[in-house]
mmCIF file of C-alpha atoms in Angstrom:
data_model
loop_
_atom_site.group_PDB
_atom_site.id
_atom_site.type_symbol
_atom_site.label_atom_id
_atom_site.label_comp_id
_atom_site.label_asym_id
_atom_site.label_seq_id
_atom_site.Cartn_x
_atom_site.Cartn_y
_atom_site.Cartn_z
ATOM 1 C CA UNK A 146 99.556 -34.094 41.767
ATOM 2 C CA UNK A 147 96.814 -32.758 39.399
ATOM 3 C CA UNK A 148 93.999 -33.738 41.519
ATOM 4 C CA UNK A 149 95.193 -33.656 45.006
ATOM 5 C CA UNK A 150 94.377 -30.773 48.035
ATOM 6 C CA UNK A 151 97.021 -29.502 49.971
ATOM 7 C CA UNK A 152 94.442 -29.814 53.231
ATOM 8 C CA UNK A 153 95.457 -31.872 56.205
ATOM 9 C CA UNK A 154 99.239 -31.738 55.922
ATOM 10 C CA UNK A 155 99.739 -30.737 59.591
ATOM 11 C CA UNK A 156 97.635 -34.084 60.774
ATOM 12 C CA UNK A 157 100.300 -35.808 58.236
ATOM 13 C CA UNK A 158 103.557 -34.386 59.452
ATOM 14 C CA UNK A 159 102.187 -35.378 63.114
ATOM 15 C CA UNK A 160 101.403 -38.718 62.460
ATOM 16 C CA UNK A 161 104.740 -39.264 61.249
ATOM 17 C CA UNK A 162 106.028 -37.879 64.272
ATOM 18 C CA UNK A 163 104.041 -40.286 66.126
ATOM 19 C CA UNK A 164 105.490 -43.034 64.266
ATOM 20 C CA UNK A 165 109.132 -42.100 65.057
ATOM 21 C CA UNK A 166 108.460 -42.412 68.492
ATOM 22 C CA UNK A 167 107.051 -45.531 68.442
ATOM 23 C CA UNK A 168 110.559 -46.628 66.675
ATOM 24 C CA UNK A 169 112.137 -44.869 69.346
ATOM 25 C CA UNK A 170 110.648 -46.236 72.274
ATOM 26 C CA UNK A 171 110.595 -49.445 70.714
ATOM 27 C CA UNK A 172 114.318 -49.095 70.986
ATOM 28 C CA UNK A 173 114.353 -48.536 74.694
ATOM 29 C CA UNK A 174 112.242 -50.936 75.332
ATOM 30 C CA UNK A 175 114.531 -53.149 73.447
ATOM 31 C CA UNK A 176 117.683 -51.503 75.434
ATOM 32 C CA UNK A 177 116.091 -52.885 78.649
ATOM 33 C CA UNK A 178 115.809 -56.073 78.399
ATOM 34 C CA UNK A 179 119.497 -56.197 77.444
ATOM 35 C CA UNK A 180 120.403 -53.813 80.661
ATOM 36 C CA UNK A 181 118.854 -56.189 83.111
ATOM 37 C CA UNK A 182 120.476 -59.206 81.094
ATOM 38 C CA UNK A 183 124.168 -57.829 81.195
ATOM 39 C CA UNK A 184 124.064 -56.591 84.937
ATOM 40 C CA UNK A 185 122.447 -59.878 86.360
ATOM 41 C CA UNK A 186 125.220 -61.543 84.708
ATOM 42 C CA UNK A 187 127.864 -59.599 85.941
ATOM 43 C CA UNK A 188 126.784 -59.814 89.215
ATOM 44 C CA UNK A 189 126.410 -63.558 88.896
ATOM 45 C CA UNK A 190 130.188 -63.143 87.569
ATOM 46 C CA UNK A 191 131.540 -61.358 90.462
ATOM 47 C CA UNK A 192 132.659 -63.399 93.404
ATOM 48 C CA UNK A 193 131.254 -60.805 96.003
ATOM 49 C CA UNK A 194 129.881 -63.492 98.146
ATOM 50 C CA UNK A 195 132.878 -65.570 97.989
ATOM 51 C CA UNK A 196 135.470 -62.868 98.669
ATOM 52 C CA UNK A 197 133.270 -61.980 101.706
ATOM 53 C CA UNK A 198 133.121 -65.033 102.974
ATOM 54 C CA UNK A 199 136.848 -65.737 102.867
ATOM 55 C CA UNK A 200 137.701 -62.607 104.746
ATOM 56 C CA UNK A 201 135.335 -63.672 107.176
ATOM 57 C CA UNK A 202 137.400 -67.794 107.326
ATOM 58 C CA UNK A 203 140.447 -65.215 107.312
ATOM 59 C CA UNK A 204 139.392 -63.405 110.263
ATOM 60 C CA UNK A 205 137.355 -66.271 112.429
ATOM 61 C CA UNK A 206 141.374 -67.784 111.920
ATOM 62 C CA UNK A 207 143.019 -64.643 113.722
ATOM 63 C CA UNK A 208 140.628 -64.747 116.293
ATOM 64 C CA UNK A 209 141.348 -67.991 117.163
ATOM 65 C CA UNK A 210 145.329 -68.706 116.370
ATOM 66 C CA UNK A 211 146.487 -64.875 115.643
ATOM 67 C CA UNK A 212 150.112 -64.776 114.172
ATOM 68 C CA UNK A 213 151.118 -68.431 115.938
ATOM 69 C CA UNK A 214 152.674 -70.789 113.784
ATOM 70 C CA UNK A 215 152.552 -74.608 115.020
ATOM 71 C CA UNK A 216 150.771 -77.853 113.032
ATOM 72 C CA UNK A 217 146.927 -76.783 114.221
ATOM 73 C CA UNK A 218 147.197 -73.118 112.272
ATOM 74 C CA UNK A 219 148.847 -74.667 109.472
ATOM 75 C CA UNK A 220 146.485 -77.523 109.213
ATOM 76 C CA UNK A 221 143.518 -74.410 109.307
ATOM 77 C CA UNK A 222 145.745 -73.059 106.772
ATOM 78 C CA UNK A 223 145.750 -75.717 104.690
ATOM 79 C CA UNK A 224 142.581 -76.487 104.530
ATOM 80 C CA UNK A 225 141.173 -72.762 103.813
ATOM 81 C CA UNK A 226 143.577 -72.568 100.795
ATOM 82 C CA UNK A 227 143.249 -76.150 99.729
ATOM 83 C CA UNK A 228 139.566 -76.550 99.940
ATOM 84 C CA UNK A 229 139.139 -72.770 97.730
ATOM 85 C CA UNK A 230 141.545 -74.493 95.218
ATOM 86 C CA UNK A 231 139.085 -77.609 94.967
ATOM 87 C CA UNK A 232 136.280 -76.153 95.594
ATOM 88 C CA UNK A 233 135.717 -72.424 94.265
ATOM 89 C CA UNK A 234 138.917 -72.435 91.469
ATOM 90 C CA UNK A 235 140.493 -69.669 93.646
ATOM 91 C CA UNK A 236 144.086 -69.475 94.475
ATOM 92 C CA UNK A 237 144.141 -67.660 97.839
ATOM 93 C CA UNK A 238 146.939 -66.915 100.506
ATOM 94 C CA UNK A 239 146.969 -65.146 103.301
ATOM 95 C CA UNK A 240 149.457 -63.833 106.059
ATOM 96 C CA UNK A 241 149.278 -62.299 109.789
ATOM 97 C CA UNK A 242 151.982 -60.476 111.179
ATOM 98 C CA UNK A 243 153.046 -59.399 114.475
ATOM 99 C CA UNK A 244 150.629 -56.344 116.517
ATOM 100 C CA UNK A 245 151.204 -53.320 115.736
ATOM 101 C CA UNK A 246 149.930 -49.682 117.571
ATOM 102 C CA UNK A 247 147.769 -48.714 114.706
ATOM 103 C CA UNK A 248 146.013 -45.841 117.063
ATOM 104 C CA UNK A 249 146.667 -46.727 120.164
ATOM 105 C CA UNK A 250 145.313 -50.204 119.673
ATOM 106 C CA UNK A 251 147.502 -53.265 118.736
ATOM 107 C CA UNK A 252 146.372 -54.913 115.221
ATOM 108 C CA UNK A 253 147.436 -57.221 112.831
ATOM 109 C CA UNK A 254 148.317 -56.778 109.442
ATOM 110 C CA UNK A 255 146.710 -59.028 107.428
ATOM 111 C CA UNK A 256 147.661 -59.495 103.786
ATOM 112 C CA UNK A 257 144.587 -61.478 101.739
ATOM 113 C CA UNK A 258 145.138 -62.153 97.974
ATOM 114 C CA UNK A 259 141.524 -64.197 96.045
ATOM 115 C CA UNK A 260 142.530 -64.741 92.328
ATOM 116 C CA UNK A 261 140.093 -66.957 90.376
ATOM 117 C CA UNK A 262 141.054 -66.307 86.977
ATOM 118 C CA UNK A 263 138.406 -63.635 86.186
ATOM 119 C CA UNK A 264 138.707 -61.707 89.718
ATOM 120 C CA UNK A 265 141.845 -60.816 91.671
ATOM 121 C CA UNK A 266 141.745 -59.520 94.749
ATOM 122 C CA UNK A 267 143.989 -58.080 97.463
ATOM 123 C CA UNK A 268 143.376 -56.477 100.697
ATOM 124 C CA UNK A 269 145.995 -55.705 103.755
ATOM 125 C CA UNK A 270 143.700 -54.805 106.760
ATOM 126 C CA UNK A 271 144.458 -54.323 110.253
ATOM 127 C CA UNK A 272 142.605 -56.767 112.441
ATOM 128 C CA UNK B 28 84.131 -49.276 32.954
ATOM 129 C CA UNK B 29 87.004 -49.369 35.416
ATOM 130 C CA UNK B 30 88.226 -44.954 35.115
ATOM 131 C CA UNK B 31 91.449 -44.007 35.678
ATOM 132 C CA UNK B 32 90.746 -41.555 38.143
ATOM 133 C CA UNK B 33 92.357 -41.308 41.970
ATOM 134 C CA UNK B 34 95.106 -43.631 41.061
ATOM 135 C CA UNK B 35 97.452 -41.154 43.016
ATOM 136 C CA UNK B 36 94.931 -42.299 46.250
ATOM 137 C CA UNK B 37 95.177 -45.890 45.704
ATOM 138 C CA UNK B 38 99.270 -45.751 45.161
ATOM 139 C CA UNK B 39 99.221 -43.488 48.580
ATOM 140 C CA UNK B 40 97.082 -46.218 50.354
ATOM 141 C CA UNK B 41 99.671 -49.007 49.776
ATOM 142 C CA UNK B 42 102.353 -46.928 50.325
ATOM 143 C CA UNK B 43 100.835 -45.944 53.688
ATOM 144 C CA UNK B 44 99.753 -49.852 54.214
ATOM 145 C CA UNK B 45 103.384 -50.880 53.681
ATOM 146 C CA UNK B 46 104.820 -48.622 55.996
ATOM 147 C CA UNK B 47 102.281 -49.828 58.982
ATOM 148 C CA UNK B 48 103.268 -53.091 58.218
ATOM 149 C CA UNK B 49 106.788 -52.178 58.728
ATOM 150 C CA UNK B 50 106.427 -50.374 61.570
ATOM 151 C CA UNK B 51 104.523 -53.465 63.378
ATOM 152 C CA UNK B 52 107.639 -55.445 62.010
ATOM 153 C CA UNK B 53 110.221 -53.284 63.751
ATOM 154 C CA UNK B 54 108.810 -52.677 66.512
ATOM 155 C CA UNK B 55 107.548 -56.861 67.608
ATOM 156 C CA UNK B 56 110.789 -57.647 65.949
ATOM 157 C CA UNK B 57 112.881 -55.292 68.816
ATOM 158 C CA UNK B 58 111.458 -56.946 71.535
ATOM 159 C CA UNK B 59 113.527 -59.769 72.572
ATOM 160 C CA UNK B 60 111.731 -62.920 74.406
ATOM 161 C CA UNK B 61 112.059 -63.967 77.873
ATOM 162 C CA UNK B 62 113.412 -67.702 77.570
ATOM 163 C CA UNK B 63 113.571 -70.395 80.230
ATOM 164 C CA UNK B 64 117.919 -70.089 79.320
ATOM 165 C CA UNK B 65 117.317 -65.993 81.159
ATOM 166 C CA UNK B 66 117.050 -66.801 84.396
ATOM 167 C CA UNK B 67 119.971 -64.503 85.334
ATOM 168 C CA UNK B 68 117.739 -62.595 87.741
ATOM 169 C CA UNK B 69 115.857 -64.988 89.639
ATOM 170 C CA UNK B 70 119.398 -66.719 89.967
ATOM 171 C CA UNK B 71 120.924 -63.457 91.241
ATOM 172 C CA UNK B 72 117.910 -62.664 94.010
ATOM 173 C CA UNK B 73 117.894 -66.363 95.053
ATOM 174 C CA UNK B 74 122.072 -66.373 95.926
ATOM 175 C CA UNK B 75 122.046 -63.266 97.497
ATOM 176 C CA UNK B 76 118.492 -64.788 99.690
ATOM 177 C CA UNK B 77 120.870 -67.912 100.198
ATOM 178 C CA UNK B 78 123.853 -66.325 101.597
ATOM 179 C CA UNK B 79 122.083 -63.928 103.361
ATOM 180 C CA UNK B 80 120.385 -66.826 105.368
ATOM 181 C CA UNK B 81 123.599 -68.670 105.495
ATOM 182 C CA UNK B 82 125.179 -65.121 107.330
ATOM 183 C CA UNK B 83 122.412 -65.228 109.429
ATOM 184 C CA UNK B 84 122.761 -68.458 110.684
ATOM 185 C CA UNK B 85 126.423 -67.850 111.144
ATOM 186 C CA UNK B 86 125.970 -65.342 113.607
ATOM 187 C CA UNK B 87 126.249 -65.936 117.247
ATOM 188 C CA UNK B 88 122.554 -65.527 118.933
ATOM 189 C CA UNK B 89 124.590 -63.224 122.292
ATOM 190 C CA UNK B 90 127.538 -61.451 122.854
ATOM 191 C CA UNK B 91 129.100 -64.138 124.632
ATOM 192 C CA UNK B 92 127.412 -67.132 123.110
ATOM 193 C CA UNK B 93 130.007 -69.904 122.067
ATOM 194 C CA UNK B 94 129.225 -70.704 118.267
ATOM 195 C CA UNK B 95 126.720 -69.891 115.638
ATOM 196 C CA UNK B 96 124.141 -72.165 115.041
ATOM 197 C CA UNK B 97 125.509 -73.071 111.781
ATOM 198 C CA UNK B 98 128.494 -73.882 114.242
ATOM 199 C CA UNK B 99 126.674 -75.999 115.979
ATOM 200 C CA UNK B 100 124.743 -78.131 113.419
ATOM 201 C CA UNK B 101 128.185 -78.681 111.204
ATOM 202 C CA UNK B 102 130.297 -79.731 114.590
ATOM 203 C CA UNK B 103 126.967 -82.238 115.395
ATOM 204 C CA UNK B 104 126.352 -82.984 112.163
ATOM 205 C CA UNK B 105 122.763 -82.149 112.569
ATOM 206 C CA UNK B 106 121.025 -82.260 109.036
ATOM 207 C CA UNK B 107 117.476 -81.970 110.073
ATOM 208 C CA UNK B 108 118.184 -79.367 112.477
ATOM 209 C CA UNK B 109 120.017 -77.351 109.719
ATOM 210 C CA UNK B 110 117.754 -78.239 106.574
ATOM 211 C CA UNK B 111 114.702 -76.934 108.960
ATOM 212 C CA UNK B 112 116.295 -73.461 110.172
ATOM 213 C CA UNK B 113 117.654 -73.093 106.849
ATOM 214 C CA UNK B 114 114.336 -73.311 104.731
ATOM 215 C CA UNK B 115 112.313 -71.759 107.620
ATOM 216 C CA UNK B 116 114.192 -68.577 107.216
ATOM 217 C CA UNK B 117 114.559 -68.682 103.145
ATOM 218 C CA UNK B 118 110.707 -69.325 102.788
ATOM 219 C CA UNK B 119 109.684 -66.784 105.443
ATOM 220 C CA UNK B 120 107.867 -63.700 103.327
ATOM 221 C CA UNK B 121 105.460 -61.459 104.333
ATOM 222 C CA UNK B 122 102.175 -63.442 102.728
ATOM 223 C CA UNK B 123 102.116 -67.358 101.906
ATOM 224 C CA UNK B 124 105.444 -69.237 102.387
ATOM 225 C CA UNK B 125 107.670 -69.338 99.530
ATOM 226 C CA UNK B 126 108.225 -72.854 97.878
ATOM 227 C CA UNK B 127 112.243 -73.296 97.933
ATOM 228 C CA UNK B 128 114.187 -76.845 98.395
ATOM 229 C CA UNK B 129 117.760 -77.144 99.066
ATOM 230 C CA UNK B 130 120.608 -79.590 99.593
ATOM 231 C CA UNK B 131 123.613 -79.148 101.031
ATOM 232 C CA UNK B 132 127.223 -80.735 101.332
ATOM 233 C CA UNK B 133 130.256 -80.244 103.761
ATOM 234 C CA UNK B 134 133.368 -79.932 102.176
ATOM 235 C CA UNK B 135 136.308 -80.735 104.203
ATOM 236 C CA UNK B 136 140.099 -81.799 104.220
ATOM 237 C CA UNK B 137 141.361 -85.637 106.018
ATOM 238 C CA UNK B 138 144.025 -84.516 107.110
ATOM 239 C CA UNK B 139 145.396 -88.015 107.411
ATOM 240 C CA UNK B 140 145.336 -88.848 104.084
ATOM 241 C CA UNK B 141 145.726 -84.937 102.755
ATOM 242 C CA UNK B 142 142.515 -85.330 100.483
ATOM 243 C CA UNK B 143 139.283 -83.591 100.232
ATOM 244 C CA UNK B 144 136.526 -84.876 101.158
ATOM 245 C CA UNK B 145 132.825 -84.221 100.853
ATOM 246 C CA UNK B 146 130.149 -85.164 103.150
ATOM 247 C CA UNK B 147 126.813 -85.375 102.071
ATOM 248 C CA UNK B 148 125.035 -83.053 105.095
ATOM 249 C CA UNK B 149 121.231 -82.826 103.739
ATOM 250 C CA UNK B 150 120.189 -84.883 100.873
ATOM 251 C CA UNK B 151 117.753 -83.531 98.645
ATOM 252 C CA UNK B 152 114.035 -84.440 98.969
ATOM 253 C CA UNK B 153 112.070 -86.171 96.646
ATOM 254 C CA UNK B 154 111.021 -83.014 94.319
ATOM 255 C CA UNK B 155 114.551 -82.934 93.016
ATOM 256 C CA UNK B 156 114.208 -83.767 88.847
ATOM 257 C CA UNK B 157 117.576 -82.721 88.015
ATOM 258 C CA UNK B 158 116.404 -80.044 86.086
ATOM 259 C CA UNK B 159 116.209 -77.398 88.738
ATOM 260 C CA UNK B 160 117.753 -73.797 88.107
ATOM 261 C CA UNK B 161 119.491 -74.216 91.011
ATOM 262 C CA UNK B 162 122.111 -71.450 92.476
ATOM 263 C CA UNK B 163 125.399 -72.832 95.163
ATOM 264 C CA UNK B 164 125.615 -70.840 97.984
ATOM 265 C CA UNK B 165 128.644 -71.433 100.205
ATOM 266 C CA UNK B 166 129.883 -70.412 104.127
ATOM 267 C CA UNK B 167 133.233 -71.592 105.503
ATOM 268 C CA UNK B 168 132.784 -72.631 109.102
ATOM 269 C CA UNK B 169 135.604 -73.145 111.610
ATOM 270 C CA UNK B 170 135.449 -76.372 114.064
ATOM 271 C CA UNK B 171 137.273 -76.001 117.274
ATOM 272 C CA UNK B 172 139.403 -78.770 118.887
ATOM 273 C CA UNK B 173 137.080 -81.482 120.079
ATOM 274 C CA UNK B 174 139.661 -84.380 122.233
ATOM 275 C CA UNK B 175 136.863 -87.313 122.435
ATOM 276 C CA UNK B 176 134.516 -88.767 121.028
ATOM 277 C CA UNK B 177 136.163 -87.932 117.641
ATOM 278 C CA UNK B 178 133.994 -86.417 115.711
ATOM 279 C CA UNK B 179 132.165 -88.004 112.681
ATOM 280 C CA UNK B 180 133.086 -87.419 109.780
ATOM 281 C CA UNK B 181 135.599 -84.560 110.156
ATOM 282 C CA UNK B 182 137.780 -85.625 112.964
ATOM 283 C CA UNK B 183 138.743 -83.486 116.142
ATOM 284 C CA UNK B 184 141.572 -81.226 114.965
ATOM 285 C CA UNK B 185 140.751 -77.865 114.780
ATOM 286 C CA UNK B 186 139.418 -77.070 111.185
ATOM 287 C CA UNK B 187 137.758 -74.986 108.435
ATOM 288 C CA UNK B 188 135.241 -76.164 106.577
ATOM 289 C CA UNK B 189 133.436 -75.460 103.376
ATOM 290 C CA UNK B 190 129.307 -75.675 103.692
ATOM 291 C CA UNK B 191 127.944 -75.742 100.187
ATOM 292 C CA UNK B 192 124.127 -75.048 99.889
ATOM 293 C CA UNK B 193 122.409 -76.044 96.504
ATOM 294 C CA UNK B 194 119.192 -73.848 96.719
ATOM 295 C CA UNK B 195 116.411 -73.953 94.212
ATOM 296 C CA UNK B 196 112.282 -72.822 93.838
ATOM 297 C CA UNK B 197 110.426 -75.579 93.092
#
C-alpha cells in the first residue's frame, strides 16, 4: 500500500452499498415471478368453480323434487353423481331431508360431500 | 521500458472488473424467463371470464321467467344461438372486441342404456390448430320433463346435464 491515498473511501464504501442492493432487488424481482407462478397454479388447482357449480345442480334439484324419492329424482340423482364421476373425477353425494323450522321458516338440510382426490369438500346447508 | 510502478492500480482494476462482471451474472442469471409452458395466468383470467359468462347465461332474464337462456338453448339444442350469446358476451371489452373461439359439448346420461353420452353442441370453427392453450369451463343445467316430441338427443325425462365449454384466444 506504499503508494496509495486514503482519499475517496466514502464514494467506495457507497458504491458497494449500491451494489448490494442491486443483489437484493434482483432477488425480489426474482421472488415475483415465482409468487405469481405458484398462486396461478393453485388457483388453477382448486375446484372453486366446480364446487360452485355443483351446489348450484344440488340446489336447482331441491327446487324442483325437494326430499321426494320416486324414479325421476333418482334418475336426476344419478346422473349429477354419475356424470361428476365421468366427467370431473369427483366422487360426490348428496342428501335432503325432511323441513325443518330453522327460524321460523321451514328448510332443508342438505348434506353435500365433492372429493376429487386433491379437494374434499363438505357442506350441510339449510335450503 | 515497461516500470513497475501502479501495479497495485492495475490488480484493483481487474479485481473491480471481475466483480461487475459478476454482478451482471447474478443479477440476468435471477431473472427467470417467461416461456410459452407459463401460461398459468392467462389460463386462470380466461376460466374465471368463461364461467362467469356461463353464470350469466344461466340466470333467468325476470323474476318469474321460466328458464335461463342457457336453459333454453341446451333443451332446443340451439348451437348457433348459444355459440353467438356466448362469444358476444366473452369478447365484449371496453375498446376493440377481444379475439376468443370456443367449442362446446353436452354431457349427458341415456338412461336407457345407463351410459354417458356426449353430444357434440358447437363444433369448433376453422381457426382450431390443436395447439390452442385452451381452458374447460363447465355449467350443469337441469332439463324439465318434456312428454312429446322427445327431445333430441337427451330424451324427455327430467335431467341434469353437464355443458362443457372449451374456450381459447386465438
Amino acid at each position: 500500500m506504499a503508494c496509495m491515498n486514503e482519499d475517496g473511501q466514502w464514494i467506495v464504501l457507497m458504491g458497494l452499498l449500491a451494489a448490494l442492493a442491486l443483489f437484493f432487488l434482483a432477488l425480489i424481482i426474482n421472488q415475483s415471478a415465482l409468487v405469481g407462478q405458484t398462486t396461478a397454479e393453485g388457483v388453477l388447482e382448486f375446484p372453486k368453480s366446480d364446487i360452485r357449480d355443483l351446489r348450484t345442480a344440488i340446489f336447482d334439484y331441491v327446487d324442483k323434487f325437494g326430499n321426494t324419492v320416486d324414479p325421476d329424482s333418482q334418475a336426476v340423482r344419478e346422473d349429477i353423481t354419475r356424470i361428476s364421476l365421468e366427467r370431473k373425477n369427483a366422487v360426490v353425494g348428496f342428501t335432503v331431508g325432511t323441513p325443518q323450522d330453522v327460524s321460523g321458516r321451514p328448510l332443508r338440510p342438505v348434506t353435500i360431500h365433492y372429493y376429487n382426490g386433491v379437494t374434499e369438500y363438505d357442506e350441510t346447508v339449510y335450503y | 521500458m515497461v516500470n513497475d510502478s501502479g501495479q497495485l492500480y492495475t490488480m484493483e482494476g481487474v479485481a473491480a472488473g471481475v466483480i461487475m462482471l459478476l454482478t451482471v451474472y447474478i443479477v440476468i442469471s435471477t431473472t427467470s424467463i417467461y416461456t410459452p409452458g407459463d401460461t398459468h395466468i392467462p389460463d386462470m383470467q380466461l376460466e374465471q371470464l368463461g364461467s362467469d359468462v356461463l353464470a350469466m347465461m344461466d340466470t333467468p332474464n325476470a323474476k318469474d321467467s321460466t328458464g335461463s337462456d342457457l336453459e333454453t338453448f341446451v333443451d332446443a339444442d340451439d348451437s348457433t344461438g348459444f355459440e353467438s350469446m356466448f362469444l358476444g358476451y366473452c369478447n365484449m371489452t371496453a375498446g376493440a372486441t377481444d379475439d376468443l373461439h370456443m367449442s362446446a359439448n353436452v354431457t349427458y346420461r341415456d338412461a336407457n342404456l345407463n351410459v354417458i353420452k356426449e353430444h357434440p353442441f358447437v363444433e369448433p370453427d376453422d381457426s382450431w390448430t390443436g395447439r390452442e392453450s385452451a381452458v374447460r369451463v363447465t355449467r350443469w343445467v337441469q332439463l324439465d320433463l318434456q312428454s312429446s316430441p322427445p327431445r333430441s338427443p337427451y330424451g324427455s325425462r327430467a335431467q341434469a346435464v353437464l355443458v362443457e365449454v372449451l374456450l381459447w384466444r386465438a
